[in-house]
């Protein structure tokens, strides 16, 4: 039965912060917890990526499918349609623009989930003219650019293997295409802070202000890469805003509790053999969501290393 939640426009709230999480006194609200299907679904479409970023564990992931099975992907999308899912994110690890099925995947999402907010996360390295046309011609509602630096030297030290000039030119051309076509696609510039780039945070904000819709400057949350910041990082610990409302599916079909669980420490089922709804409503998964949103993640390894702190987010005036 289709959910009564209905379609929503893409949120321009911070990626991590109180505004997204529906918090009430530090605990996730019952309104979010009671849903029998996630409000948003993340699918790791590919592990392919031209970069070797210092904050990303992608190159350390072994023993998992490089690309999600096409039949499994379609099954997930179909189930999201039947549930009336509000958001769909074809990304967890890897570079979504490197997914060999990107074109037909976007076409399928446009046909089956025309009212869902589809988010694309990219470094911008592969954002050439044909890919720009493909994104703007699809149902994609928001594109997140992961930049992680202001200067060429700092950027390329963090986004190893990528060219600063190429990325900046690609993003500029994409933004110009949005302006020229009067597209409704929203954009974000995202910088993940490390000890080696935090001195450029203000310059990063100044540069992107007026160019994109939202600027996110985020603490490194401990995804397992080389750039992990010290626990706490001077920020305020908050209950996780994603666990209660979003499901995460890795490239092999495994459903994990959080998009930061890159190595599948806690798997609650597999969509290759089970429905996402059944997995979401399983006793173990329900108990996990209740514990984490109450601030008691128990033995979940990823939670012990994660920083969920209120970032410095600067929406365009």
Coordinates of C-alpha atoms in Angstrom, one line a residue, residues 9-193:
X9 CA 10.7 19.0 -2.6
X10 CA 14.4 18.4 -1.9
X11 CA 15.5 19.8 1.4
X12 CA 18.0 22.6 1.5
X13 CA 18.7 22.1 5.2
X14 CA 22.2 21.2 6.5
X15 CA 23.4 17.7 5.6
X16 CA 24.0 17.1 9.3
X17 CA 22.2 19.1 11.9
X18 CA 19.1 19.6 14.1
X19 CA 16.9 20.9 11.3
X20 CA 16.9 17.6 9.4
X21 CA 16.5 15.2 12.2
X22 CA 13.1 16.1 13.8
X23 CA 14.6 16.2 17.3
X24 CA 12.6 16.6 20.4
X25 CA 14.6 17.0 23.6
X26 CA 17.6 15.2 22.2
X27 CA 15.7 12.1 21.0
X28 CA 14.3 11.4 17.6
X29 CA 10.6 12.1 17.5
X30 CA 8.0 9.4 17.5
X31 CA 6.6 10.7 14.3
X32 CA 9.8 9.6 12.5
X33 CA 10.2 6.4 14.4
X34 CA 6.7 5.0 13.7
X35 CA 7.2 4.7 9.9
X36 CA 7.1 1.2 8.6
X37 CA 9.2 2.1 5.6
X38 CA 12.2 4.5 5.4
X39 CA 11.5 8.1 4.3
X40 CA 14.8 8.0 2.3
X41 CA 16.8 5.2 0.7
X42 CA 20.5 5.2 -0.1
X43 CA 21.9 2.7 -2.6
X44 CA 25.6 2.2 -3.2
X45 CA 25.4 2.0 -7.0
X46 CA 29.1 1.6 -7.5
X47 CA 32.5 1.5 -5.8
X48 CA 34.2 2.8 -8.9
X49 CA 36.0 6.2 -8.3
X50 CA 38.9 8.0 -9.9
X51 CA 40.0 9.5 -6.6
X52 CA 41.7 8.3 -3.5
X53 CA 40.5 10.8 -1.0
X54 CA 42.1 11.0 2.5
X55 CA 38.7 11.1 4.3
X56 CA 37.2 8.2 2.3
X57 CA 37.5 4.4 3.0
X58 CA 36.5 3.5 -0.5
X59 CA 39.9 2.1 -1.7
X60 CA 40.0 -0.1 1.4
X61 CA 36.8 -1.9 0.7
X62 CA 37.3 -5.4 -0.7
X63 CA 35.2 -8.5 -1.3
X64 CA 32.1 -6.6 -2.4
X65 CA 30.5 -6.2 -5.8
X66 CA 31.9 -3.3 -7.7
X67 CA 28.5 -2.3 -9.0
X68 CA 25.0 -3.0 -7.7
X69 CA 23.1 -5.7 -9.6
X70 CA 20.7 -4.0 -12.0
X71 CA 17.8 -6.3 -11.2
X72 CA 18.3 -5.6 -7.5
X73 CA 18.5 -1.9 -8.1
X74 CA 15.2 -1.9 -10.0
X75 CA 13.6 -4.0 -7.3
X76 CA 14.6 -1.4 -4.7
X77 CA 13.3 1.4 -6.8
X78 CA 10.0 -0.4 -7.4
X79 CA 9.5 -1.0 -3.7
X80 CA 10.3 2.7 -3.0
X81 CA 7.5 3.7 -5.5
X82 CA 5.0 1.4 -3.8
X83 CA 5.9 3.0 -0.4
X84 CA 5.9 6.6 -1.6
X85 CA 9.5 7.2 -0.6
X86 CA 10.4 10.9 -0.4
X87 CA 14.1 10.8 -1.1
X88 CA 16.4 8.5 -3.1
X89 CA 20.2 8.7 -3.0
X90 CA 22.1 6.5 -5.5
X91 CA 25.3 6.8 -3.5
X92 CA 27.1 5.6 -0.3
X93 CA 30.7 5.0 -1.4
X94 CA 32.2 5.4 -4.8
X95 CA 31.6 8.1 -7.5
X96 CA 28.0 7.9 -8.8
X97 CA 29.0 9.4 -12.1
X98 CA 31.3 6.4 -12.7
X99 CA 28.4 3.9 -12.4
X100 CA 28.2 2.2 -15.9
X101 CA 24.4 2.1 -15.5
X102 CA 24.1 5.8 -14.7
X103 CA 22.1 6.7 -17.8
X104 CA 19.5 3.9 -17.6
X105 CA 19.5 4.3 -13.8
X106 CA 18.5 7.9 -14.0
X107 CA 15.9 7.1 -16.7
X108 CA 14.4 4.4 -14.5
X109 CA 14.3 6.7 -11.5
X110 CA 12.6 9.4 -13.6
X111 CA 9.9 7.0 -14.7
X112 CA 9.3 5.1 -11.5
X113 CA 10.0 7.8 -8.8
X114 CA 9.1 11.0 -10.6
X115 CA 8.0 12.7 -7.4
X116 CA 10.9 11.6 -5.1
X117 CA 13.8 14.0 -4.4
X118 CA 16.8 12.3 -6.1
X119 CA 20.2 13.4 -4.8
X120 CA 23.5 13.1 -6.7
X121 CA 26.8 13.3 -4.8
X122 CA 30.0 13.9 -6.9
X123 CA 33.5 15.3 -6.9
X124 CA 32.7 16.9 -10.3
X125 CA 35.6 15.1 -11.9
X126 CA 33.4 13.3 -14.4
X127 CA 30.9 16.1 -14.9
X128 CA 31.4 16.6 -18.6
X129 CA 28.9 18.1 -21.0
X130 CA 27.1 14.9 -21.8
X131 CA 26.8 14.0 -18.1
X132 CA 25.6 17.5 -17.3
X133 CA 22.8 17.1 -20.0
X134 CA 21.9 13.7 -18.6
X135 CA 21.5 15.0 -15.0
X136 CA 19.6 18.1 -16.0
X137 CA 17.3 16.0 -18.2
X138 CA 16.4 13.6 -15.4
X139 CA 14.5 13.8 -12.2
X140 CA 17.6 14.7 -10.2
X141 CA 16.6 17.4 -7.7
X142 CA 19.8 18.2 -6.0
X143 CA 23.6 17.8 -6.7
X144 CA 26.1 17.8 -3.9
X145 CA 29.7 18.8 -4.9
X146 CA 32.4 17.4 -2.5
X147 CA 35.3 19.8 -2.8
X148 CA 37.2 19.7 0.5
X149 CA 39.4 22.7 -0.1
X150 CA 39.8 26.2 -1.5
X151 CA 43.3 26.3 -2.9
X152 CA 44.7 23.9 -5.5
X153 CA 47.4 22.5 -3.2
X154 CA 45.0 21.7 -0.3
X155 CA 42.3 20.4 -2.6
X156 CA 44.6 18.0 -4.4
X157 CA 46.2 16.8 -1.2
X158 CA 42.8 15.7 0.0
X159 CA 41.2 14.6 -3.3
X160 CA 44.2 12.6 -4.5
X161 CA 44.2 11.7 -8.2
X162 CA 41.9 14.6 -9.2
X163 CA 42.7 17.8 -11.0
X164 CA 41.6 21.0 -9.3
X165 CA 41.4 22.9 -12.6
X166 CA 39.2 20.2 -14.2
X167 CA 36.9 19.9 -11.3
X168 CA 36.4 23.6 -10.8
X169 CA 35.8 24.1 -14.6
X170 CA 33.3 21.2 -14.7
X171 CA 31.3 22.6 -11.7
X172 CA 31.3 26.1 -13.2
X173 CA 30.0 24.8 -16.5
X174 CA 27.3 22.8 -14.7
X175 CA 26.2 25.8 -12.7
X176 CA 26.1 27.9 -15.9
X177 CA 24.0 25.2 -17.6
X178 CA 21.5 25.4 -14.7
X179 CA 21.3 29.2 -15.1
X180 CA 21.0 29.0 -18.8
X181 CA 18.3 26.4 -18.8
X182 CA 16.5 27.9 -15.7
X183 CA 16.7 24.5 -14.1
X184 CA 15.2 23.9 -10.7
X185 CA 18.1 21.6 -9.7
X186 CA 19.5 22.7 -6.3
X187 CA 23.2 22.6 -5.6
X188 CA 25.5 22.3 -2.6
X189 CA 29.2 22.8 -2.1
X190 CA 30.6 20.5 0.7
X191 CA 33.8 20.7 2.6
X192 CA 34.8 18.1 5.1
X193 CA 37.2 19.5 7.7

